[in-house]
């Protein structure tokens, strides 16, 4: 497989992962506001399917193709790559935190307000901007 194809797949699965990271906390906003049992159960189902069916496979495949790129192309890359990898590690931790929050909702142990989730929802956008700037500008 050519490295350009690997790079393309890395980007495709990055988009998939971020779709989950953007939408899951938004579901948490609505779930935190839900009052009726039907809505609450619907959000639980949607969150589980999004987390396990879209976001987690997207994360796994993004990292897999990113490692492939690193081994085949970027081994001598500068500090920009180390900074990008640090931001990816932050995203993995955020992803895991989303999983914990989803389990809290599933077990009806949520302790955060919809306003808190609105702020929580903004974090991956900031990380994405940082990653894109590092990859495009390669400042170091």
Tab-separated table of C-alpha atoms in Angstrom:
chain	number	residue	atom	x	y	z
A	1	UNK	CA	0.000	0.000	0.000
A	2	UNK	CA	1.455	3.365	-0.929
A	3	UNK	CA	2.070	5.870	1.808
A	4	UNK	CA	-0.299	8.345	0.148
A	5	UNK	CA	-3.098	5.783	0.476
A	6	UNK	CA	-2.139	5.212	4.112
A	7	UNK	CA	-2.150	8.984	4.663
A	8	UNK	CA	-5.585	9.224	3.019
A	9	UNK	CA	-6.971	6.475	5.258
A	10	UNK	CA	-5.427	8.188	8.287
A	11	UNK	CA	-7.318	11.381	7.398
A	12	UNK	CA	-10.593	9.532	6.653
A	13	UNK	CA	-10.560	7.808	10.030
A	14	UNK	CA	-9.498	11.028	11.755
A	15	UNK	CA	-12.670	12.613	10.376
A	16	UNK	CA	-14.663	9.617	11.623
A	17	UNK	CA	-13.111	9.851	15.083
A	18	UNK	CA	-13.754	13.576	15.310
A	19	UNK	CA	-17.347	13.124	14.197
A	20	UNK	CA	-17.773	11.015	17.327
A	21	UNK	CA	-15.788	13.401	19.541
A	22	UNK	CA	-17.889	16.336	18.372
A	23	UNK	CA	-21.280	14.649	18.506
A	24	UNK	CA	-21.029	12.490	21.653
A	25	UNK	CA	-20.650	15.422	24.080
A	26	UNK	CA	-23.505	17.162	22.243
A	27	UNK	CA	-25.637	14.090	22.980
A	28	UNK	CA	-24.544	14.434	26.607
A	29	UNK	CA	-25.902	18.010	26.592
A	30	UNK	CA	-29.316	16.781	25.466
A	31	UNK	CA	-29.191	13.734	27.734
A	32	UNK	CA	-28.467	15.935	30.759
A	33	UNK	CA	-31.574	17.969	29.886
A	34	UNK	CA	-33.841	14.981	29.228
A	35	UNK	CA	-36.682	14.402	31.680
A	36	UNK	CA	-38.743	11.547	30.275
A	37	UNK	CA	-37.738	7.884	30.354
A	38	UNK	CA	-38.145	7.353	26.592
A	39	UNK	CA	-35.710	10.175	25.769
A	40	UNK	CA	-33.230	9.065	28.407
A	41	UNK	CA	-33.196	5.497	27.063
A	42	UNK	CA	-32.888	6.769	23.473
A	43	UNK	CA	-29.844	8.875	24.418
A	44	UNK	CA	-28.234	5.898	26.143
A	45	UNK	CA	-28.624	3.846	22.966
A	46	UNK	CA	-27.385	6.637	20.684
A	47	UNK	CA	-24.360	7.311	22.894
A	48	UNK	CA	-23.385	3.639	23.036
A	49	UNK	CA	-23.686	3.164	19.280
A	50	UNK	CA	-21.764	6.357	18.530
A	51	UNK	CA	-18.987	5.580	21.000
A	52	UNK	CA	-18.472	1.914	20.146
A	53	UNK	CA	-19.607	1.864	16.518
A	54	UNK	CA	-18.073	5.073	15.152
A	55	UNK	CA	-15.753	6.968	17.507
A	56	UNK	CA	-13.743	4.061	18.926
A	57	UNK	CA	-13.105	2.299	15.593
A	58	UNK	CA	-12.244	5.700	14.120
A	59	UNK	CA	-9.760	6.330	16.927
A	60	UNK	CA	-8.197	2.886	16.599
A	61	UNK	CA	-7.809	3.137	12.819
A	62	UNK	CA	-6.553	6.747	12.978
A	63	UNK	CA	-3.826	5.664	15.379
A	64	UNK	CA	-3.044	2.504	13.391
A	65	UNK	CA	-2.587	4.387	10.113
A	66	UNK	CA	-0.735	7.167	11.931
A	67	UNK	CA	1.752	4.623	13.286
A	68	UNK	CA	2.128	3.188	9.803
A	69	UNK	CA	2.901	6.666	8.492
A	70	UNK	CA	5.386	7.282	11.265
A	71	UNK	CA	7.197	4.007	10.595
A	72	UNK	CA	7.227	4.481	6.830
A	73	UNK	CA	7.589	8.210	6.363
A	74	UNK	CA	8.096	10.442	9.390
A	75	UNK	CA	10.756	8.648	11.434
A	76	UNK	CA	13.103	11.623	11.240
A	77	UNK	CA	10.394	14.235	11.776
A	78	UNK	CA	11.077	17.162	14.056
A	79	UNK	CA	9.535	18.421	17.242
A	80	UNK	CA	6.253	19.232	15.467
A	81	UNK	CA	5.517	15.498	15.325
A	82	UNK	CA	6.226	15.085	19.042
A	83	UNK	CA	3.834	17.960	19.764
A	84	UNK	CA	1.209	16.380	17.493
A	85	UNK	CA	1.602	13.022	19.244
A	86	UNK	CA	1.171	14.755	22.606
A	87	UNK	CA	-2.103	16.252	21.359
A	88	UNK	CA	-3.186	12.826	20.087
A	89	UNK	CA	-2.503	11.419	23.560
A	90	UNK	CA	-4.699	14.189	24.996
A	91	UNK	CA	-7.442	13.187	22.531
A	92	UNK	CA	-7.171	9.548	23.557
A	93	UNK	CA	-7.608	10.617	27.187
A	94	UNK	CA	-10.600	12.796	26.196
A	95	UNK	CA	-12.072	9.846	24.291
A	96	UNK	CA	-11.673	7.628	27.360
A	97	UNK	CA	-13.247	10.343	29.539
A	98	UNK	CA	-16.216	10.427	27.151
A	99	UNK	CA	-16.512	6.660	27.641
A	100	UNK	CA	-16.555	7.120	31.411
A	101	UNK	CA	-19.203	9.839	31.137
A	102	UNK	CA	-21.269	7.584	28.877
A	103	UNK	CA	-21.110	4.820	31.499
A	104	UNK	CA	-22.119	7.327	34.180
A	105	UNK	CA	-25.173	8.243	32.097
A	106	UNK	CA	-25.945	4.571	31.467
A	107	UNK	CA	-25.882	3.912	35.216
A	108	UNK	CA	-27.762	7.162	35.897
A	109	UNK	CA	-24.869	8.632	37.870
A	110	UNK	CA	-24.341	11.800	35.837
A	111	UNK	CA	-23.246	14.693	38.050
A	112	UNK	CA	-22.750	17.419	35.418
A	113	UNK	CA	-25.163	19.991	34.038
A	114	UNK	CA	-25.959	20.534	30.382
A	115	UNK	CA	-23.954	23.784	30.604
A	116	UNK	CA	-20.868	21.863	31.732
A	117	UNK	CA	-21.265	19.523	28.740
A	118	UNK	CA	-21.575	22.512	26.402
A	119	UNK	CA	-18.094	23.632	27.514
A	120	UNK	CA	-16.754	20.083	27.519
A	121	UNK	CA	-17.934	19.803	23.913
A	122	UNK	CA	-15.594	22.612	22.777
A	123	UNK	CA	-12.339	20.948	23.800
A	124	UNK	CA	-11.761	18.634	20.806
A	125	UNK	CA	-12.176	21.563	18.397
A	126	UNK	CA	-9.290	23.378	20.071
A	127	UNK	CA	-7.119	20.262	19.907
A	128	UNK	CA	-8.006	19.757	16.242
A	129	UNK	CA	-6.906	23.309	15.420
A	130	UNK	CA	-3.608	22.646	17.181
A	131	UNK	CA	-3.017	19.391	15.318
A	132	UNK	CA	-3.836	20.869	11.913
A	133	UNK	CA	-1.549	23.858	12.526
A	134	UNK	CA	1.291	21.574	13.589
A	135	UNK	CA	0.911	19.309	10.566
A	136	UNK	CA	0.561	22.094	8.016
A	137	UNK	CA	3.089	24.593	9.402
A	138	UNK	CA	5.623	22.143	10.906
A	139	UNK	CA	6.991	24.981	13.040
A	140	UNK	CA	10.049	23.173	14.415
